[in-house]
mmCIF file of C-alpha atoms in Angstrom:
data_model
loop_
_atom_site.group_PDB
_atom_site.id
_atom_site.type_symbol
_atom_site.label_atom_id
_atom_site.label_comp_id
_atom_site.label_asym_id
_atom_site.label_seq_id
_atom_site.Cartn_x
_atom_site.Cartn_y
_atom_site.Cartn_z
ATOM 1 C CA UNK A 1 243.474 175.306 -55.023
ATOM 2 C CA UNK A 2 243.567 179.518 -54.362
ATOM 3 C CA UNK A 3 242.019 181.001 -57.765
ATOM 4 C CA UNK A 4 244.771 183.537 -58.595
ATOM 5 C CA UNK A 5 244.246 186.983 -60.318
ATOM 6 C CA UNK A 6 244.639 187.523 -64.064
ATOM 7 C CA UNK A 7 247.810 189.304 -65.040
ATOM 8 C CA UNK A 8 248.604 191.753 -67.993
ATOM 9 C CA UNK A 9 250.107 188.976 -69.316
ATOM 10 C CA UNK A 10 246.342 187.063 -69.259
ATOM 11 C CA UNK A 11 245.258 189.908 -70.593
ATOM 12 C CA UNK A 12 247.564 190.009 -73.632
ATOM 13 C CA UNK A 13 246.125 186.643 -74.571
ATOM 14 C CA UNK A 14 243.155 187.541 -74.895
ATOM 15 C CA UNK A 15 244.092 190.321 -76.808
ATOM 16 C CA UNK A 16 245.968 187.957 -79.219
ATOM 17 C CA UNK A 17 242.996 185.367 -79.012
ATOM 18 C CA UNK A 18 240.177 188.012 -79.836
ATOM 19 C CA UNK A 19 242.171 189.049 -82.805
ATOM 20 C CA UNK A 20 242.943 185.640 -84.431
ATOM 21 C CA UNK A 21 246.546 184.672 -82.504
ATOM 22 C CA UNK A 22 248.182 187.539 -82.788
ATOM 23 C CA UNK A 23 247.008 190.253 -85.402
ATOM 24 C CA UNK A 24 248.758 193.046 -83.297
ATOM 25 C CA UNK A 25 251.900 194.133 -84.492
ATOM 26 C CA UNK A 26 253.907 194.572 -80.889
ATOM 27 C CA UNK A 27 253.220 194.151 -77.100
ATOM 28 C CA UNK A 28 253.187 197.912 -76.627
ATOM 29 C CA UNK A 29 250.212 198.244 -78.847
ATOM 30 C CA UNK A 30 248.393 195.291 -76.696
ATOM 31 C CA UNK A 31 249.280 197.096 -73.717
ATOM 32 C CA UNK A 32 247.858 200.464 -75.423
ATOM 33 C CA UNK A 33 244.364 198.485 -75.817
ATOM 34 C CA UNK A 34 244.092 196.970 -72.339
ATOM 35 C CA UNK A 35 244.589 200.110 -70.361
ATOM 36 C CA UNK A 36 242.082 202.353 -72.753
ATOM 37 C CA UNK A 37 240.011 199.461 -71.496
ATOM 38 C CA UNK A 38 240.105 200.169 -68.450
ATOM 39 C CA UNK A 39 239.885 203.485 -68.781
ATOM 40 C CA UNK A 40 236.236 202.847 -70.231
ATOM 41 C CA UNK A 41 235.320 200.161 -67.467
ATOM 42 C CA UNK A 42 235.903 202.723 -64.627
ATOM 43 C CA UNK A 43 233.555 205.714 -66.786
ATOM 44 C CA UNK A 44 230.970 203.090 -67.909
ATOM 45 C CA UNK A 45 229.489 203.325 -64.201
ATOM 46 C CA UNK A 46 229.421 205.131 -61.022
ATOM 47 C CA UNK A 47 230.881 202.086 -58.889
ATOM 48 C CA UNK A 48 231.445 202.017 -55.387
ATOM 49 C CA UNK A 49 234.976 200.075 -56.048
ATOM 50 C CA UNK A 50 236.371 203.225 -56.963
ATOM 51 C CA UNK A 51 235.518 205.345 -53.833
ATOM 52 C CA UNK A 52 238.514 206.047 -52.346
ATOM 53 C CA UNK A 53 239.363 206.323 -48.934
ATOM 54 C CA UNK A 54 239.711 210.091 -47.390
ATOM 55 C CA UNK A 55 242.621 211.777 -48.382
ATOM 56 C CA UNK A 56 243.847 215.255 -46.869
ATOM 57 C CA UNK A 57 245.548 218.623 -48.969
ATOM 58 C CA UNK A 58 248.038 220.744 -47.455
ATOM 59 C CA UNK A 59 248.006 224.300 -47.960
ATOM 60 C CA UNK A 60 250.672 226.189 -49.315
ATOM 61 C CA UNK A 61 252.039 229.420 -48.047
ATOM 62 C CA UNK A 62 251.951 232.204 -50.903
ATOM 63 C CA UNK A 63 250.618 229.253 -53.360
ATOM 64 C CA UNK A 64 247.474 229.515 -54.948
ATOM 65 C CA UNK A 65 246.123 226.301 -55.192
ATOM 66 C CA UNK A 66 246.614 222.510 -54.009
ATOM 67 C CA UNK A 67 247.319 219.451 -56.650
ATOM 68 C CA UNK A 68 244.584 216.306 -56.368
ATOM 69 C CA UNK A 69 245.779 213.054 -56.017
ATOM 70 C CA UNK A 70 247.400 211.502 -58.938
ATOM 71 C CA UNK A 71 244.841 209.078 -59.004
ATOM 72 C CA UNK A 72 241.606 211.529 -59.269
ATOM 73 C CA UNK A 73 238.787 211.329 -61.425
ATOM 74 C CA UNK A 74 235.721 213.327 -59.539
ATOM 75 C CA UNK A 75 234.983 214.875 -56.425
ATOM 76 C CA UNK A 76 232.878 213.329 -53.279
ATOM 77 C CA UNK A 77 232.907 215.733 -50.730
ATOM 78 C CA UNK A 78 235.421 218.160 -49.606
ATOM 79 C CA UNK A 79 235.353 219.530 -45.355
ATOM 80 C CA UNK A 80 238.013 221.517 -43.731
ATOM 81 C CA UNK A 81 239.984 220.647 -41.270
ATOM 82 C CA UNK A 82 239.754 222.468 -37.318
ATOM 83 C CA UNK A 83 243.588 223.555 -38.266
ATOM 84 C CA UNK A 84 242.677 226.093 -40.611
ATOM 85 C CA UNK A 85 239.676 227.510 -38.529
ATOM 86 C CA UNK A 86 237.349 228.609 -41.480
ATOM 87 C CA UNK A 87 234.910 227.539 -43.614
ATOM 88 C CA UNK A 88 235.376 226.339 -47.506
ATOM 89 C CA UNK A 89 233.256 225.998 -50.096
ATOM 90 C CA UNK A 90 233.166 225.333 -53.954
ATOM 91 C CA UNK A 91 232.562 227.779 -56.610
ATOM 92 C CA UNK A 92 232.600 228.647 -60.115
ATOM 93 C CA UNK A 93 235.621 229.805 -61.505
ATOM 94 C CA UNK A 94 234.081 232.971 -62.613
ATOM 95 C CA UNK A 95 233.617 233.288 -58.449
ATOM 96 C CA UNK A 96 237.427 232.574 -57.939
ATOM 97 C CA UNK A 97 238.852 235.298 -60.734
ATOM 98 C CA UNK A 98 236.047 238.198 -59.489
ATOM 99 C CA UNK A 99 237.624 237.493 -56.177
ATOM 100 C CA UNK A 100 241.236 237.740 -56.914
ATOM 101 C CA UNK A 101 240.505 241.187 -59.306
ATOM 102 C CA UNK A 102 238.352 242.438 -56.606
ATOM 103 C CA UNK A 103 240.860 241.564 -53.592
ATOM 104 C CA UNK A 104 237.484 240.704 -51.736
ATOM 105 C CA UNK A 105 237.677 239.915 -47.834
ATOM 106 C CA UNK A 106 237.355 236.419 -46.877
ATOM 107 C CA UNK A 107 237.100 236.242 -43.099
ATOM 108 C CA UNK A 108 237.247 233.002 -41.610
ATOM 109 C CA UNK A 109 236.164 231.043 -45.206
ATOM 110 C CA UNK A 110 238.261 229.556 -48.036
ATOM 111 C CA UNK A 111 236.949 229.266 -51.542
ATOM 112 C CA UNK A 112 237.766 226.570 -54.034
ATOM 113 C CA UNK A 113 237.112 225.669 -57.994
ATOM 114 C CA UNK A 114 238.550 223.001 -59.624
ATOM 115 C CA UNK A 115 240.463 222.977 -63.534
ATOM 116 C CA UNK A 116 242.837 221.617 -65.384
ATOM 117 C CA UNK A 117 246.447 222.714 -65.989
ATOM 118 C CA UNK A 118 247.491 222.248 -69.449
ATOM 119 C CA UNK A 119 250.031 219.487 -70.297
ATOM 120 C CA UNK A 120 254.040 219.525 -69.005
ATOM 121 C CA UNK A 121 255.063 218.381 -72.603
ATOM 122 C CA UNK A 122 253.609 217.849 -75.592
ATOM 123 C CA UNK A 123 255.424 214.369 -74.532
ATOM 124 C CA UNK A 124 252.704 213.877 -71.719
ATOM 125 C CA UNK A 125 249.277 213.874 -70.977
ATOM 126 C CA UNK A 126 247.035 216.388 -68.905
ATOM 127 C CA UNK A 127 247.232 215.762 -65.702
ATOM 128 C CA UNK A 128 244.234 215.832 -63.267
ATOM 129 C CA UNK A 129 242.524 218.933 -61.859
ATOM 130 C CA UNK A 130 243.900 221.337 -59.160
ATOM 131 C CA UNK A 131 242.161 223.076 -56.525
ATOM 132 C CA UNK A 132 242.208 226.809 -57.413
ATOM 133 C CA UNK A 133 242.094 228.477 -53.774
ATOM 134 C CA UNK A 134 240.725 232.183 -52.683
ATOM 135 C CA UNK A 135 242.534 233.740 -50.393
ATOM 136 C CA UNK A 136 245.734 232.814 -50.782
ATOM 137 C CA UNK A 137 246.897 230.698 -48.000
ATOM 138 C CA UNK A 138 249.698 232.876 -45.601
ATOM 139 C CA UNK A 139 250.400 230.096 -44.298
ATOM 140 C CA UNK A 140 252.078 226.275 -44.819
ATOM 141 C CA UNK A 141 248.923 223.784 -43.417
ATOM 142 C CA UNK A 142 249.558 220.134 -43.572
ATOM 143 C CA UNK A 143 246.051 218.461 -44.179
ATOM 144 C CA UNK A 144 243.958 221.499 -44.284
ATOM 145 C CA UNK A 145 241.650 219.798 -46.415
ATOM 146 C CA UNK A 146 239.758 216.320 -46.305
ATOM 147 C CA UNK A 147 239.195 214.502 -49.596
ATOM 148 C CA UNK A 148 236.570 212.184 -50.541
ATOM 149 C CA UNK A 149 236.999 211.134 -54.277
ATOM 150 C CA UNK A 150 236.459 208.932 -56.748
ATOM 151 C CA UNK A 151 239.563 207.466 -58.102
ATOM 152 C CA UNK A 152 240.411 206.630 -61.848
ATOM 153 C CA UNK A 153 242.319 203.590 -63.914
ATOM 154 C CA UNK A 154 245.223 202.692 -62.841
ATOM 155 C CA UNK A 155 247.593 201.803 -65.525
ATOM 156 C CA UNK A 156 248.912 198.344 -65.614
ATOM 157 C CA UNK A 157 252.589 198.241 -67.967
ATOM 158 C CA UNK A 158 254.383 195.149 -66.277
ATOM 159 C CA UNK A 159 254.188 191.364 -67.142
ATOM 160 C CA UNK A 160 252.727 190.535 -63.602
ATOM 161 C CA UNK A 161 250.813 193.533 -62.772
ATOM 162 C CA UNK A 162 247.045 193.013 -61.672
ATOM 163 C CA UNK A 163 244.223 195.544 -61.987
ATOM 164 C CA UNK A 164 243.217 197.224 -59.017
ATOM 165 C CA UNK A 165 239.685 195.913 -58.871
ATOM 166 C CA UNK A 166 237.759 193.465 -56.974
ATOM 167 C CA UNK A 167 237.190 190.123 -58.265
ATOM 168 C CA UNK A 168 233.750 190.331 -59.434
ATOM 169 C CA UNK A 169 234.847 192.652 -62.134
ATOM 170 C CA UNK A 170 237.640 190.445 -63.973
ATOM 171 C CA UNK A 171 234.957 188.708 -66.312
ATOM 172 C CA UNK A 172 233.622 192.176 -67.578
ATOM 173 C CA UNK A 173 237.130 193.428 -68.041
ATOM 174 C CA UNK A 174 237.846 190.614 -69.882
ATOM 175 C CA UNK A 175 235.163 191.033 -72.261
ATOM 176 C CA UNK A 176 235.919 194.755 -72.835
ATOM 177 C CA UNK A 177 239.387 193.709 -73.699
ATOM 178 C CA UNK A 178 238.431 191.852 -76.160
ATOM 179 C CA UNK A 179 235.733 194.079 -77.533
ATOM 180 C CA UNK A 180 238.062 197.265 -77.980
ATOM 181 C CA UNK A 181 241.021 194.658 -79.604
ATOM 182 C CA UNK A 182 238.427 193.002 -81.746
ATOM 183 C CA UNK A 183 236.874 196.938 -82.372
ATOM 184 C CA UNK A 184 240.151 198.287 -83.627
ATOM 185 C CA UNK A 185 241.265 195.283 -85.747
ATOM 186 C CA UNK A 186 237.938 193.943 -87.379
ATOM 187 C CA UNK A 187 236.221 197.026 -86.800
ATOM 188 C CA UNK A 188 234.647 195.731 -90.413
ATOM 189 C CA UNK A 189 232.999 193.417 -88.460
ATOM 190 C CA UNK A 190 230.977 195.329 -85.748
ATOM 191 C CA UNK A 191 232.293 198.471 -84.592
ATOM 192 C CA UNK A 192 233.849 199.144 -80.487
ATOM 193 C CA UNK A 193 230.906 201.269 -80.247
ATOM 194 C CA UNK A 194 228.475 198.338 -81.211
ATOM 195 C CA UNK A 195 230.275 195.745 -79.149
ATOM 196 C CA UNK A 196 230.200 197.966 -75.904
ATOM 197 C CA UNK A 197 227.042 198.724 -76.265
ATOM 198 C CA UNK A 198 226.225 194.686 -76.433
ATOM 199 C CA UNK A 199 228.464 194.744 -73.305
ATOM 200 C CA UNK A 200 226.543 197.126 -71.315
ATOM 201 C CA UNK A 201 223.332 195.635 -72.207
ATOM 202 C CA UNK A 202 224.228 192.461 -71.113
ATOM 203 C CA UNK A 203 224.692 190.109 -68.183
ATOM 204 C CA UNK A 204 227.513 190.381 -66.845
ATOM 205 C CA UNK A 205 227.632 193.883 -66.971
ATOM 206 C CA UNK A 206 223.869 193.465 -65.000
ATOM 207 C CA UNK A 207 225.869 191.194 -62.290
ATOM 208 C CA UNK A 208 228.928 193.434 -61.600
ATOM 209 C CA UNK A 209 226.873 196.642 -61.135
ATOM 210 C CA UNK A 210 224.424 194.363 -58.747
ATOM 211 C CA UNK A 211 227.441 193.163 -56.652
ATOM 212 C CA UNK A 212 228.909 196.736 -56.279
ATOM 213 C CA UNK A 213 225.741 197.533 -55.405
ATOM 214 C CA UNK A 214 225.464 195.513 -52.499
ATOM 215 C CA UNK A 215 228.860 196.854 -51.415
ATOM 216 C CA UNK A 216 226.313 199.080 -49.047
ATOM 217 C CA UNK A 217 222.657 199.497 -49.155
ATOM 218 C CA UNK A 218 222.306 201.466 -46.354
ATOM 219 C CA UNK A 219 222.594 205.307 -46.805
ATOM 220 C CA UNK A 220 219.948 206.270 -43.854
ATOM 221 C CA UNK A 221 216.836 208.422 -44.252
ATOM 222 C CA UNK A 222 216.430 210.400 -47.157
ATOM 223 C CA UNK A 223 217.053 214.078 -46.487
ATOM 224 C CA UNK A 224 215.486 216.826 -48.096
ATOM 225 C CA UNK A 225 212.348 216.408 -48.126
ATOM 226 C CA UNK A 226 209.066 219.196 -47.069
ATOM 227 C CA UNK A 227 208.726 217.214 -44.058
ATOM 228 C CA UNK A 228 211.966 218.409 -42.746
ATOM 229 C CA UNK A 229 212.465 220.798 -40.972
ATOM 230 C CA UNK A 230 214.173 223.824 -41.845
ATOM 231 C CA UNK A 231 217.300 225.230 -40.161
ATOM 232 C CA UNK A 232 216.332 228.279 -37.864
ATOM 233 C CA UNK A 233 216.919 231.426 -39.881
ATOM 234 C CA UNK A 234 220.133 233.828 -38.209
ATOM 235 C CA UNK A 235 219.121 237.444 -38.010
ATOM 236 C CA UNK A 236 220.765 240.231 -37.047
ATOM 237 C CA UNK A 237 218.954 243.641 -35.535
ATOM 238 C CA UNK A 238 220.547 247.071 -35.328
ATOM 239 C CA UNK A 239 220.519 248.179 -31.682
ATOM 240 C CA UNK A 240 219.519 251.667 -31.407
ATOM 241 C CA UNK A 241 221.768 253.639 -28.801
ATOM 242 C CA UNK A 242 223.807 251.002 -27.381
ATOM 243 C CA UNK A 243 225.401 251.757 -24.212
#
């Protein structure tokens, strides 16, 4: 017999179980507690579950930026793509506003901070970062950009929906579930603070990080180091009287 997934609906039990059968006054405020939940399981490590695969942005023409996925939560790597023939690298955004005031010259390089836009509606949360660009792009380019990122929580609001983790991690879920319901509601009791902390100190915390972990322990040779050698230096010398 095929060991099936837990639901939100699972989850909603154990909400109601944690709290003495039902303590919670409606199913939104159950559903509140399970995805702030996850919201702490994905920041409570750097796991390798949540590496996305690459993603590409399109510049704009006459647009100042590019949006991240919906899904974002922290930048991997960033390379550009042969289409827009330059270079690109991050800055501060100090960099990006000296730049636009100064109308510097790029040639053949894009620049690139990220921030936050401020909310639609008071109705909605912030939504993730942008990708401030400098210069403008003068032109529309589909995938200029690759994206390697780190994804966030993905909210789960429907009887049957599933988290979007691997299997290994439904135990520890389940146990932050019922830490943040049994935090808010007999906080009296031992604080959320307290209870993650037991959480995180514990062993099943210890065996999901091990299994990500083992997702791939092979990175190659460690770069860096005094042994290696240095890339050969570029110079440029004035020609006197060049014919």
């Amino acid at each position: 017999m095929a060991v099936t997934a837990q639901t939100l609906v699972e989850y909603r039990n154990h909400v109601q179980h944690a709290t003495g059968g039902g303590a919670l006054s409606s199913q939104l405020a159950q559903d509140q507690i399970i995805n702030e939940a996850g919201r702490y399981l994905v920041s409570m490590h750097h796991w390798k579950w949540l590496e996305m695969t690459p993603a590409t942005l399109t510049f704009t023409i006459s647009t100042a930026y590019v949006s991240m996925p919906a899904d974002f939560k922290s930048l991997d790597a960033i390379w550009p793509d042969d289409a827009i023939n330059s270079s690109f690298e991050l800055v501060t955004p100090r960099e990006i506003a000296r730049m636009r005031e100064y109308e510097i010259t790029a040639t053949a390089a894009y620049y690139g901070t990220l921030v936050y836009p401020t909310q639609a509606a008071v109705t909605a949360h912030q939504t993730v970062p942008r990708l401030e660009l400098y210069p403008t792009p003068s032109a529309t380019t589909s995938g200029a950009l690759h994206l390697w990122y780190t994804r966030g929580w993905t909210v789960i609001d429907d009887a049957t929906d599933i988290p979007n983790f691997p299997p290994y991690l439904e135990t520890l879920f389940t146990q932050i579930v019922r830490a943040f319901a049994k935090g808010y509601e007999e906080d009296d009791q031992g604080t959320l603070d307290d209870r993650l902390v037991s959480i995180a100190g514990g062993p099943i915390f210890a065996a999901a990080v091990s299994q990500d972990g083992m997702t791939q322990n092979e990175y190659g040779e460690i770069g860096g180091g005094w042994l290696e050698s240095s890339p050969m230096p570029l110079t440029f010398d004035a020609v006197n009287n060049p014919s």
